[in-house]
Each structure stands twice: as C-alpha cells, then as structure tokens.
Short mmCIF file of C-alpha atoms in Angstrom, two decimals:
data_model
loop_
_atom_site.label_atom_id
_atom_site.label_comp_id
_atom_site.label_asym_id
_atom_site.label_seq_id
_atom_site.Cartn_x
_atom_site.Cartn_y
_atom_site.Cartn_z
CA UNK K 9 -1.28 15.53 -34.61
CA UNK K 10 -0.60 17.01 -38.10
CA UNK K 11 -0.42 20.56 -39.48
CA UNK K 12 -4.03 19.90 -41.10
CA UNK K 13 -5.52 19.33 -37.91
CA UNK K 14 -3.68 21.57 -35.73
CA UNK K 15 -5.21 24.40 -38.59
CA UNK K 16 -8.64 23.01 -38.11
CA UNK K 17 -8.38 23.89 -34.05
CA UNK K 18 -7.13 27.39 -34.81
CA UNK K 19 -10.15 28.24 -35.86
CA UNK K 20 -12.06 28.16 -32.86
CA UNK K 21 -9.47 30.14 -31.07
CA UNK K 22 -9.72 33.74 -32.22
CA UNK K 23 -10.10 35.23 -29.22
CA UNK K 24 -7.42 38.10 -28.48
CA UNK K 25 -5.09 37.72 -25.52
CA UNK K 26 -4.76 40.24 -22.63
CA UNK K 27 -3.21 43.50 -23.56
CA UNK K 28 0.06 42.34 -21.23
CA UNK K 29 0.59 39.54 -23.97
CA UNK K 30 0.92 41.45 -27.42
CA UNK K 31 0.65 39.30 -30.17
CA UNK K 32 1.93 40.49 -33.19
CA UNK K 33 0.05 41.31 -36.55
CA UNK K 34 -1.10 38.93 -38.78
CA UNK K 35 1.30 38.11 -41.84
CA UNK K 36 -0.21 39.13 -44.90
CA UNK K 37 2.77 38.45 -47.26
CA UNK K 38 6.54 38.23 -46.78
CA UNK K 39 7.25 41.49 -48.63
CA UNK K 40 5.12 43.89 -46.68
CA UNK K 41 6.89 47.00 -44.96
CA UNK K 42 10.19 45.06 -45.50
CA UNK K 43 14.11 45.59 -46.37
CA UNK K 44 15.15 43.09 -48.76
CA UNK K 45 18.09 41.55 -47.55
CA UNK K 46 20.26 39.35 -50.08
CA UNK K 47 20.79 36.15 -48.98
CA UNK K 48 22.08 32.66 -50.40
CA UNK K 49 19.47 29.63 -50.01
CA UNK K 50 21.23 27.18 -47.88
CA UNK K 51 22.76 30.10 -45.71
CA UNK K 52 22.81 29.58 -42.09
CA UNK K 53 20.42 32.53 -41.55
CA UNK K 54 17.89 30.40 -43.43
CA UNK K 55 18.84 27.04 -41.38
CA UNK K 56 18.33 29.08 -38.05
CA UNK K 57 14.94 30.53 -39.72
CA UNK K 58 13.62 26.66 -40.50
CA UNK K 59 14.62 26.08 -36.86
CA UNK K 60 13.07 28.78 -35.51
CA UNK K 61 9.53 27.52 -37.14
CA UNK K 62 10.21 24.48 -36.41
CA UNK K 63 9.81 25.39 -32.77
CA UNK K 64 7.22 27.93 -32.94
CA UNK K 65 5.47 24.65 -34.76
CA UNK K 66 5.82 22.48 -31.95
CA UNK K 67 4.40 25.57 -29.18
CA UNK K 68 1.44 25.83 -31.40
CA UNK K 69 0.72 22.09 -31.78
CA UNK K 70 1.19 22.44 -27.74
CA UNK K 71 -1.21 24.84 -27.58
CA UNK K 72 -3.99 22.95 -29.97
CA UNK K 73 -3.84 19.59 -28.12
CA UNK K 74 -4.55 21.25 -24.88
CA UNK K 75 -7.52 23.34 -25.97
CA UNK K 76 -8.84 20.20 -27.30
CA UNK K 77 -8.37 17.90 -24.55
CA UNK K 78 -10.27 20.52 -22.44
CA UNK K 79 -12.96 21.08 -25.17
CA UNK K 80 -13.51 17.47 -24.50
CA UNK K 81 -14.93 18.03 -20.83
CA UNK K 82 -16.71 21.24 -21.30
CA UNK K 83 -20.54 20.48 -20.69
CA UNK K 84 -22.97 21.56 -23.21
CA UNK K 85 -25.75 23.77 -22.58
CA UNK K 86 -29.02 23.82 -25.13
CA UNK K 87 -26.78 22.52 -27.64
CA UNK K 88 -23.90 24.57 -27.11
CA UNK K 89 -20.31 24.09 -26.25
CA UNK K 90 -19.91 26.81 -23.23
CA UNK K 91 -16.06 28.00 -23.46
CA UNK K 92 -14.20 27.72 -19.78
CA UNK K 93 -14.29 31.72 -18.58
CA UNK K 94 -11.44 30.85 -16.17
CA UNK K 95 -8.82 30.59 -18.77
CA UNK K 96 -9.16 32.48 -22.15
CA UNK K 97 -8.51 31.45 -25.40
CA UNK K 98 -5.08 31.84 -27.03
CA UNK K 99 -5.25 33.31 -30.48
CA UNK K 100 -2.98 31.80 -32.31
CA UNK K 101 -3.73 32.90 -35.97
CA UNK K 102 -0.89 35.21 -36.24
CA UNK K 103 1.54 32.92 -34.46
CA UNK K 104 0.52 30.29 -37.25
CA UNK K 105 0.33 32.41 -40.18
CA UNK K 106 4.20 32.69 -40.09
CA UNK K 107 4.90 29.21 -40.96
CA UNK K 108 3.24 29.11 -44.17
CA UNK K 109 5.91 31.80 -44.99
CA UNK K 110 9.34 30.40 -46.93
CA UNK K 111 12.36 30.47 -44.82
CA UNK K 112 13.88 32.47 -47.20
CA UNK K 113 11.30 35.38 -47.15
CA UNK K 114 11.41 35.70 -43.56
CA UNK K 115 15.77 35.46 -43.65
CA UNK K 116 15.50 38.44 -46.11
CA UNK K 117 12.95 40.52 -44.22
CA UNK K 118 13.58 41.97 -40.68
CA UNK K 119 10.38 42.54 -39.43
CA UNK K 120 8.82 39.25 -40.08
CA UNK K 121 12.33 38.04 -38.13
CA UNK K 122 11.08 39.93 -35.32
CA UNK K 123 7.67 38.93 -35.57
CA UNK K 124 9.05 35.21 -35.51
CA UNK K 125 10.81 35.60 -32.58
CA UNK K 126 8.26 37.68 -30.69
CA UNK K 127 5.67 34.84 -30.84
CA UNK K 128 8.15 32.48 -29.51
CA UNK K 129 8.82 35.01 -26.71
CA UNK K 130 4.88 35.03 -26.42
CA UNK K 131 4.35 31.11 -26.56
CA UNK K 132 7.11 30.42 -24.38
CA UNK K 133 6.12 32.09 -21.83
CA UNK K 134 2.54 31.20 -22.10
CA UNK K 135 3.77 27.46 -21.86
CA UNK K 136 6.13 27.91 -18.91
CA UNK K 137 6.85 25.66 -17.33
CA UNK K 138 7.43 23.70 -20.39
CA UNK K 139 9.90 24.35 -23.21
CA UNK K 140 10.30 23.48 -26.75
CA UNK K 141 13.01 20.68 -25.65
CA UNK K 142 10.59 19.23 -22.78
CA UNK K 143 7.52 19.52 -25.05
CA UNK K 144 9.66 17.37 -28.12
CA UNK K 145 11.15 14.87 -25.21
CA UNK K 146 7.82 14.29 -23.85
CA UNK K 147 5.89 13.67 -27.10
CA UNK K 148 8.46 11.18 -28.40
CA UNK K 149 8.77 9.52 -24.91
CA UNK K 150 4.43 8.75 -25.18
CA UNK K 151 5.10 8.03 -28.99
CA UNK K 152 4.23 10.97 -30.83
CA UNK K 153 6.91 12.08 -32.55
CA UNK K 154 7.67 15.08 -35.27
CA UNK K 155 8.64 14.90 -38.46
CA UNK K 156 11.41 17.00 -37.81
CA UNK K 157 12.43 15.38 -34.29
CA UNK K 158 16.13 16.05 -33.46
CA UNK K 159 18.39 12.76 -33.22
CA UNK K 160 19.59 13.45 -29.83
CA UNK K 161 15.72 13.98 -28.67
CA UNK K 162 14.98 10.66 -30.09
CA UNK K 163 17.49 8.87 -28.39
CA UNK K 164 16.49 10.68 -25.23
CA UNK K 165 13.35 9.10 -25.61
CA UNK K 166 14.09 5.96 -26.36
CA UNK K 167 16.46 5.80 -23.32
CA UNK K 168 14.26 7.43 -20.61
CA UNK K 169 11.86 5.05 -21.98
CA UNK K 170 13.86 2.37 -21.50
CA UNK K 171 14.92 3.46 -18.01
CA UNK K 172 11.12 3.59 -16.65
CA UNK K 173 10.12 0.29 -18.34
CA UNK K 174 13.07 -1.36 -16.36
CA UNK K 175 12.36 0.88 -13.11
CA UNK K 176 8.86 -0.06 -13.38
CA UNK K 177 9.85 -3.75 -13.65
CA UNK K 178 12.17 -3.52 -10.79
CA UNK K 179 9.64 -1.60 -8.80
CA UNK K 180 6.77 -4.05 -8.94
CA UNK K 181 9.51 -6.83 -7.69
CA UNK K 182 10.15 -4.90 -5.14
CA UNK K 183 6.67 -4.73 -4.11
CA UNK K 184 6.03 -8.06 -4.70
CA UNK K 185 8.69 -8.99 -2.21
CA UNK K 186 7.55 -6.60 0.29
CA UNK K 187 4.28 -8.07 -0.08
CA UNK K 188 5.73 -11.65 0.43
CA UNK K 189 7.98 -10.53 3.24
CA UNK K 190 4.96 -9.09 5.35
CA UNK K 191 3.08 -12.01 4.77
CA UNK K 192 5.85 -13.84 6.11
CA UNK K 193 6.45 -11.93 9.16
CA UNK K 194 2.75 -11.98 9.85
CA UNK K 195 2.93 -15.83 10.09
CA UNK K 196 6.09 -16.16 12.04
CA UNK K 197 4.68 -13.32 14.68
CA UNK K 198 1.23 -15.42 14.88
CA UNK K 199 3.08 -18.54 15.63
CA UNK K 200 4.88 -17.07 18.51
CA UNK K 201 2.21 -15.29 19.58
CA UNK K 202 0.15 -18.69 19.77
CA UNK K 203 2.98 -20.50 21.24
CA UNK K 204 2.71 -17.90 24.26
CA UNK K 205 -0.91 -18.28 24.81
CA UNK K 206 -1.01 -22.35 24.33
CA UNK K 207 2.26 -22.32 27.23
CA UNK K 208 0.22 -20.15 29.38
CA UNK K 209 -2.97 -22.64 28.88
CA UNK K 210 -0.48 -25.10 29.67
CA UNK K 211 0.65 -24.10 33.02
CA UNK K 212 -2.58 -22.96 34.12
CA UNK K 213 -3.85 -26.39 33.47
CA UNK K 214 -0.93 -27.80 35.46
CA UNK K 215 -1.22 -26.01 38.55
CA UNK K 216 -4.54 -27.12 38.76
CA UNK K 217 -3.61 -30.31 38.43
CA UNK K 218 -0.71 -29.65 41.45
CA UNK K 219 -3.42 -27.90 43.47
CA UNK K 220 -6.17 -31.07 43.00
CA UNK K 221 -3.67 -33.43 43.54
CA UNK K 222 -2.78 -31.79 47.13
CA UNK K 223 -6.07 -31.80 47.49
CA UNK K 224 -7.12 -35.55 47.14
CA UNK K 225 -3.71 -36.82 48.83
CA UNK K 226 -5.39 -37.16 51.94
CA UNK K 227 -8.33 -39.53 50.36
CA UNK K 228 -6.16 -41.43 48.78
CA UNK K 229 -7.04 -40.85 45.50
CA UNK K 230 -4.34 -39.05 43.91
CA UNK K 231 -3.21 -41.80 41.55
CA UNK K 232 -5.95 -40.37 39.72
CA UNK K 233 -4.47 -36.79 38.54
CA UNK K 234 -1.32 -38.91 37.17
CA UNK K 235 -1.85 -37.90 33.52
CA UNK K 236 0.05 -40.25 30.65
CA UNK K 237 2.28 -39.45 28.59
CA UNK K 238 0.97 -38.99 24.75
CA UNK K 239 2.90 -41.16 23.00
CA UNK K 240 0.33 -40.15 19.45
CA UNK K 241 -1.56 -37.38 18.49
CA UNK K 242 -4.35 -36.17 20.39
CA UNK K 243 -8.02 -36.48 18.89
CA UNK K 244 -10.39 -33.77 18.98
CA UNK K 245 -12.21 -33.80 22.46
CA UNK K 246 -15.90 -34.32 21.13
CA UNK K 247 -18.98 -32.16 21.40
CA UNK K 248 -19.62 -32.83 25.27
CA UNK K 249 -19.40 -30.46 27.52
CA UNK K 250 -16.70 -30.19 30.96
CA UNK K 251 -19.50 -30.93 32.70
CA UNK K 252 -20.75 -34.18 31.45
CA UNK K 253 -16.69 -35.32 31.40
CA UNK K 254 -16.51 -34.68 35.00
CA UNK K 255 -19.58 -36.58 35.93
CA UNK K 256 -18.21 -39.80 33.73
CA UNK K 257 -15.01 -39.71 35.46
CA UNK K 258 -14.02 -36.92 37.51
CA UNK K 259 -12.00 -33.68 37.22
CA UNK K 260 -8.72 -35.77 37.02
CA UNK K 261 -9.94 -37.09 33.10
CA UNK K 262 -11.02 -33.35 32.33
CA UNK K 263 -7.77 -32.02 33.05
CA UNK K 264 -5.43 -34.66 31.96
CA UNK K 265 -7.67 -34.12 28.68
CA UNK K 266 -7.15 -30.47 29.04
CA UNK K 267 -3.66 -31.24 29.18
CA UNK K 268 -2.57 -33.48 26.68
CA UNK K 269 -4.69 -31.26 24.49
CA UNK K 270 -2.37 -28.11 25.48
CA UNK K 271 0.56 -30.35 24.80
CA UNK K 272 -0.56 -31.55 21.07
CA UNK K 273 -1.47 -27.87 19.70
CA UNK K 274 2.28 -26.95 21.63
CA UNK K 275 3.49 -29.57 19.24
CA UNK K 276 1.88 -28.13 16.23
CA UNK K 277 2.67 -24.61 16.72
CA UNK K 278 6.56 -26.00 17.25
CA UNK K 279 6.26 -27.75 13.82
CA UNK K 280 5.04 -24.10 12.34
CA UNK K 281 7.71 -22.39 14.19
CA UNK K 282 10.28 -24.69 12.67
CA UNK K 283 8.80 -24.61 9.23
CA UNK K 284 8.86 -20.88 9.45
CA UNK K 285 12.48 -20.73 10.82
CA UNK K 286 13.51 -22.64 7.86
CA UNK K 287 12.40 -20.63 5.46
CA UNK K 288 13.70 -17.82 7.05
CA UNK K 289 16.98 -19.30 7.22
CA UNK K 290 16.86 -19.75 3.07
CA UNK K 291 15.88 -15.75 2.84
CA UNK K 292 19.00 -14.67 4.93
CA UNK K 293 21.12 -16.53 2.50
CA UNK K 294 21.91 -13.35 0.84
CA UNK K 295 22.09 -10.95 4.10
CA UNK K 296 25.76 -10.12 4.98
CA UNK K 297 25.05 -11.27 8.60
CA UNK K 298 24.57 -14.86 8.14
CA UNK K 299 27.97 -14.27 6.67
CA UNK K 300 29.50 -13.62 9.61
CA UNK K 301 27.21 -15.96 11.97
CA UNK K 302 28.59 -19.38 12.68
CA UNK K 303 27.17 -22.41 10.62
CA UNK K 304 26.82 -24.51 13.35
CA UNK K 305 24.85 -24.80 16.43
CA UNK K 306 27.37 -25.17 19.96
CA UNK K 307 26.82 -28.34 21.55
CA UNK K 308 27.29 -27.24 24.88
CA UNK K 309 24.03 -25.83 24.70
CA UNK K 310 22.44 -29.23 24.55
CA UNK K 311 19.74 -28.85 21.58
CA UNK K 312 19.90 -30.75 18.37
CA UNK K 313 19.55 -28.47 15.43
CA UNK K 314 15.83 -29.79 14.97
CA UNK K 315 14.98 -28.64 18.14
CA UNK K 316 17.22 -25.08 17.90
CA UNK K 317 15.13 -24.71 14.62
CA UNK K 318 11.73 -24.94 16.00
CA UNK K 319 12.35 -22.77 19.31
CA UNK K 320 10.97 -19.16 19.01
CA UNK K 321 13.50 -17.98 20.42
CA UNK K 322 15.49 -18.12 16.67
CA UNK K 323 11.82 -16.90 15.26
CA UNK K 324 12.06 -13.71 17.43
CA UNK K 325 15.81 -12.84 16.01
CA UNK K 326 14.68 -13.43 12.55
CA UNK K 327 11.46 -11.27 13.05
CA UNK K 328 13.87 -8.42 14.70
CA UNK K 329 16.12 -8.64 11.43
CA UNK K 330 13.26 -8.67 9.44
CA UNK K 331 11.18 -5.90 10.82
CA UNK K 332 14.13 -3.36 12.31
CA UNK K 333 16.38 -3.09 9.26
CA UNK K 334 14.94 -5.42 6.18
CA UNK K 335 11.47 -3.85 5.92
CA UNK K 336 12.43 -0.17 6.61
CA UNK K 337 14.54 -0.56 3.54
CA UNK K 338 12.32 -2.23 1.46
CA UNK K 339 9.37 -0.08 2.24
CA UNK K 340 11.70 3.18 1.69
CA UNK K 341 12.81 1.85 -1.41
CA UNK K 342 9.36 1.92 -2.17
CA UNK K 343 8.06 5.18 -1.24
CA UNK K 344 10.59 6.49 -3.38
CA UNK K 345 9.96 4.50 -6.32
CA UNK K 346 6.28 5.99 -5.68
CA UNK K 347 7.40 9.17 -5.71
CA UNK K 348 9.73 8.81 -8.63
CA UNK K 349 6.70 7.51 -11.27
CA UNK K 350 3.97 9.76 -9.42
CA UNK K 351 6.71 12.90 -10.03
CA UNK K 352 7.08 10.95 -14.31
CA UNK K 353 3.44 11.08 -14.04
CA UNK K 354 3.11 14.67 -13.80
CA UNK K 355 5.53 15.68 -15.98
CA UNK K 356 3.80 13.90 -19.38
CA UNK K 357 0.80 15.55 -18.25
CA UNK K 358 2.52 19.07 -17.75
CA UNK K 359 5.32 18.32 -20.91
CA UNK K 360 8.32 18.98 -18.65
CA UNK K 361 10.06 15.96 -19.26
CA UNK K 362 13.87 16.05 -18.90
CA UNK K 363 16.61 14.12 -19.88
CA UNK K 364 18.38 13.73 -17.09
CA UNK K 365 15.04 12.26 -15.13
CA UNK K 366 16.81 8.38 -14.97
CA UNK K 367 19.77 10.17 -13.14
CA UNK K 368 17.14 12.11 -11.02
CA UNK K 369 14.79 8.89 -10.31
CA UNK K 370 18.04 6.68 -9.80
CA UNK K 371 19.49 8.65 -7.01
CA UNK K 372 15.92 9.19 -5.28
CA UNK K 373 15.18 5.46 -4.78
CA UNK K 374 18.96 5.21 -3.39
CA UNK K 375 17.97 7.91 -1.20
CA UNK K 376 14.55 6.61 0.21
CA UNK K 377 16.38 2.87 0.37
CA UNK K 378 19.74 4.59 2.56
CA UNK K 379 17.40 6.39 4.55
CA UNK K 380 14.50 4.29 4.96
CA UNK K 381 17.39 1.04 6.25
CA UNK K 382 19.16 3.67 9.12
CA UNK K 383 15.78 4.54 10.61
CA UNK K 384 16.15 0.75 11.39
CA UNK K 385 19.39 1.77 13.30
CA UNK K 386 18.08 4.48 14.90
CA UNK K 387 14.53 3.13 16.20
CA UNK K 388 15.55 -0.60 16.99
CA UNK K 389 13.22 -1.30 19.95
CA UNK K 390 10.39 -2.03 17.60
CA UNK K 391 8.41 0.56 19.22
CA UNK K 392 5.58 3.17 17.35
CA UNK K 393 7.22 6.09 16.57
CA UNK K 394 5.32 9.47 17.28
CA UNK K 395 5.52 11.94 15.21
CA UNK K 396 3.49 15.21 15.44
CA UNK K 397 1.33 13.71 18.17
CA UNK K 398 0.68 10.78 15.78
CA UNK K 399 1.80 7.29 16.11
CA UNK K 400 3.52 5.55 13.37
CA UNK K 401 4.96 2.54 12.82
CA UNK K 402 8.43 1.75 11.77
CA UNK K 403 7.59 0.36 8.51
CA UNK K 404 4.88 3.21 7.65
CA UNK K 405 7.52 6.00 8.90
CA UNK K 406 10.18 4.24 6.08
CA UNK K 407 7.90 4.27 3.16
CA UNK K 408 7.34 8.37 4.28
CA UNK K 409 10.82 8.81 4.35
CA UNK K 410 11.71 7.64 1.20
CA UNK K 411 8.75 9.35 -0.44
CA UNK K 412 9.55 12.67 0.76
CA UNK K 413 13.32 12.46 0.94
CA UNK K 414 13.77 16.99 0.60
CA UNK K 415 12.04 16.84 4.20
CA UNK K 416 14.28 14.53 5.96
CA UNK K 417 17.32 16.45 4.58
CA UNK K 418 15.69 20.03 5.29
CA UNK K 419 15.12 18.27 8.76
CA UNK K 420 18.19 17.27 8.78
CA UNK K 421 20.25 20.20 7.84
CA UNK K 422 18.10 22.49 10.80
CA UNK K 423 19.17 20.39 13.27
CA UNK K 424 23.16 20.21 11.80
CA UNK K 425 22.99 24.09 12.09
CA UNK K 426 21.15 24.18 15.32
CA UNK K 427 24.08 22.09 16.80
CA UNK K 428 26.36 23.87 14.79
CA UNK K 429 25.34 27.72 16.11
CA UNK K 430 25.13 25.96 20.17
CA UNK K 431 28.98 24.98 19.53
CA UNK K 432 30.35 28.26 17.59
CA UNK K 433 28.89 30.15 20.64
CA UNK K 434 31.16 30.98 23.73
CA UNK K 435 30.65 29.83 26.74
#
C-alpha cells in the first residue's frame, strides 16, 4: 500500500488513545520550540534519522492495513459504518505528521528527535508481538514489498519462501504416500482377513462331509460324499436354492458344491495375497531390513517361492512392518509438517515472521518423524493405546506426537526427573 493511501486511512482514525499511551503533539513545523543543531547533510545523524522514519513508516502502514481489513467486516447499520467498541482507534496523525518532516530538520532539532522516537516506543508496543523486522519479512515473504526494503530482508524472503514452497512440495508427497500406504495395508489386511473366514467355511463344510459320510457307511452309500477334485474354475452356483439341490441329488452334491466353491474363492484370495505380497516386496526395496534379510527362500522348508509369496503368513510380517514402525513415522512426519504450516499460517496473519523459521520448521518435522517411528518400538503389539481414558490407535497417537512435539518432551523430562529424584534419595 502506498503513502497516498495509507494518508487517506488516517483520516478516519482520529480518535485519541488511552491516557496510559501518550502520543505526542502534532508537528507543526520543524523549527518550533527547537535548538538548532549544526549538522552536515549526509552525516550519520541524518542516515539514522531516514532510518528511523523509515520504520515508524512501516508501523504506521501496519497499523492502516489492519484497520482496514477490519473496516471490511464491520456491519452497517441505517447506512452507517458502526466502529468495533472492543478495540479503539489508534490516532495516528501525529505519528504520521513526522515523516513529512526533512531528515535534516529533525537531526538538527532535539525535540522532534524525541518525538520520533517516542512514537516508535508507542507503535511498537502497540504492535507487539510484531516488530519492524517481522512486519518487513512478512510483507516481502506475501509479496508486498517497500521501497526502501533492506537487502538482507529481501533475501530472507526470497529464501523462507523458497523453503515453504519446497516443504510444501515435500509435504503433500508425503501425504500422498501415506495415503497410498493405508490403502495398501487396508487391502493386504482384507485379504487375510477373507482368507480366515473362507478356511473356516472350508472346514466347516468338511466335517460335515466326515460326519455324513459316517453316517451313510452303513447304507452303503458313501461313494456318494467322495467330492472331485477341481481340476478348473468353479462356476457360480445358480439362483436355486439348498433346498431344491438336495432334492435333485442329495446332500452329498450340496456339499461337494459347497466345497469346491470354498476351495475356488481360497484360490482367489491366494492369488490377491500373492499379488499384494509382491508389491510389498518392491516397497521394502528401500527399507534397511530387506538389507539384511536373505534373498532366497530355504529349501528345506519345502515351498516354491510362488507358493512362499502367496501365503499370509509373509502378508502378516509385511503388515507388522508396515503398521508398527513405517506408518508411525510417516504419520508423525506429518503431524509435524501440519503443525509447521498451521504455526507459518499464523504468523503472516499476526506479521511475526522470522528468519530463522526454515531452521525452526526443519528440526520440528525431524522431531515428529524420530518420535512418531520409536512409538513403533515402544507399542509393537499392534494394540489401541489408551490415553486419558481414551483409546487411540497407533497411527492416530503418531500423527499427535509429531504435532505437538513440546508435550512429549515436557512429558518426557517429568518423568526423567521423577526417576531422577527416586534414585538421588537414600534408602
């Protein structure tokens, strides 16, 4: 915003502020109730001067954008803007009035020095907890810079800028693969999970058979429960019901039918299982343990690899990599990164921006990420964990973690000087 239009929004602010804030008087020229002080242009009285309005410029613009942003959302009544009465008005007439003053005037005159540096006292203060620094770094980071924007400032912004482009990059890949990786695990969990109840269909249909067969041995007729062998895919049974495939040819047909049936979807879910296993096996690729796992499968344990691939036994190992330590550090990676662009967030809309926030934001997602992978070691019986009478799961207890890293550590630290106090203390 320029000094034209900053002017234009001082006019609606004339209201006086509370007697603890004195502002001081108006300016009405540089040579009023002054000591004439001689002093070369150029000097560096005059350089720290220009700086000196150069900041009290950039409170004031402050100042101007935020009464107009919330002029914006104050309703009208019968025409009428009503003011907010929580929060009064900042007069900043006499705070502006020194700028239009030379340099020079104000370098040779002591009291409008003092007046220059008591309404950046006053405006300081006022904008706590933002500064003249955070104020310049955040308007050049959103692209509104000054004229007179320092050089270090600029690059500032232009590298914090960088920093949360790439962070925000990295971030959504992150989530992405989080995403992917639950979407995964879901699958490989429902396979199992099917495999289990098509097995126990399986053997329930098979004693049945064992029981009916006893039970016809004596008539003879037991030839009939001897159910074939599929040698292709089963068909889907048609629309009639157990009933009518009794009466056409006994309960031997129904539950040799049951059972091939059992055996074809056990041969499909096998063919998922394996599918799944292999692209597990391609994920692991870059996980340090496959590194130290051997390549190939022993052959004293009698299964070819196709077979070692499609067992869920390997599907429940993956799925305890993937959900005990691979998850809890993606998901506290993530929480982190939340908190890191949630905490950026606030800071443009407060104008506290530091420098130093990439350093900050960096070693927070390291954080959440270290912490969220050893909750992983310590809860590795992929059980809910309760917490304060609720029950959380591992994954949702990571992403916690890494957002609010200061409470694990003042967690942490309580119970290091709990254990610390019990073993200072004679026995």
């Amino acid at each position: 915003m320029g000094g034209t239009r900053t002017v234009r929004h001082l006019a609606a602010m004339s209201a006086p502020l509370p007697p603890a804030d004195a502002q001081p008087e108006a300016v009405t020229g540089p040579a009023a109730n002054s000591s004439p002080i001689d002093l070369p242009l150029g000097s560096d009285a005059v350089q720290r001067v220009r700086h000196l309005q150069s900041d009290l410029r950039v409170l004031i613009r402050h100042f101007a954008c935020r009464a107009e942003a919330s002029a914006l959302s104050i309703p009208a009544v019968n025409g009428r803007v009503v003011p907010p009465g929580s929060a009064p008005r900042i007069a900043l007439e006499p705070h502006a009035a020194l700028l239009v003053v030379a340099p020079e005037a104000i370098a040779r005159d002591g009291r409008l020095l003092g007046q220059l540096y008591e309404s950046l006292e006053v405006l300081t203060n006022l904008a706590a907890p933002a500064n003249v620094k955070s104020i310049r770094l955040t308007r050049a980071f959103v692209g509104d810079e000054d004229e007179d924007l320092p050089g270090d400032t600029r690059s500032q912004a232009q590298w914090l800028f960088r920093w949360v482009r790439g962070s925000a990059v990295f971030g959504i890949l992150i989530f992405l693969a989080t995403i992917l990786l639950l979407v995964h695990m879901d699958r490989g969990r429902r396979a199992v999970q099917q495999l289990e109840q098509i097995r126990t269909e399986h053997l329930a249909v098979a004693n049945s058979l064992g029981v009916a067969r006893v039970a016809s041995s004596a008539a003879g007729s037991a030839a009939d429960y001897d159910c074939p062998q599929p040698t292709t895919p089963p068909v889907a049974p048609g629309p009639s019901t157990p009933a009518e495939q009794a009466s056409k040819g006994g309960q031997g047909p129904l539950l040799c039918a049951q059972m091939l049936d059992a055996l074809g979807r056990m041969r499909i879910i096998r063919q998922e299982l394996r599918n799944w296993n292999v692209i597990s096996s391609r994920l692991a690729y870059v996980s340090p343990i496959t590194w130290l796992a051997p390549q190939e499968l022993d052959r004293t344990t009698g299964l070819s690899a196709e077979e070692w691939e499609s067992t869920e036994l390997r599907s429940l190992i993956i799925l305890a990599a993937l959900t005990g330590f691979v998850m809890p550090i993606l998901l506290g990676l993530l929480g982190a990164w939340v908190y890191v662009f949630r905490n950026i967030n606030r800071q443009i809309q407060t104008s506290t921006l530091e420098a130093w926030e990439s350093i900050h934001g960096t070693l927070r997602m390291v954080l959440g990420a270290t912490l969220g992978g050893l909750l992983g070691v310590l809860w590795t019986n992929d059980q809910p964990v309760r917490l304060e009478g609720m029950s959380l799961p591992l994954g949702a207890l990571a992403f916690f973690v890494g957002f609010s890293v200061e409470i694990v550590f003042r967690l942490v630290d309580t119970l290091v000087r709990t254990v610390a106090d019990k073993i200072s203390k004679p026995s």
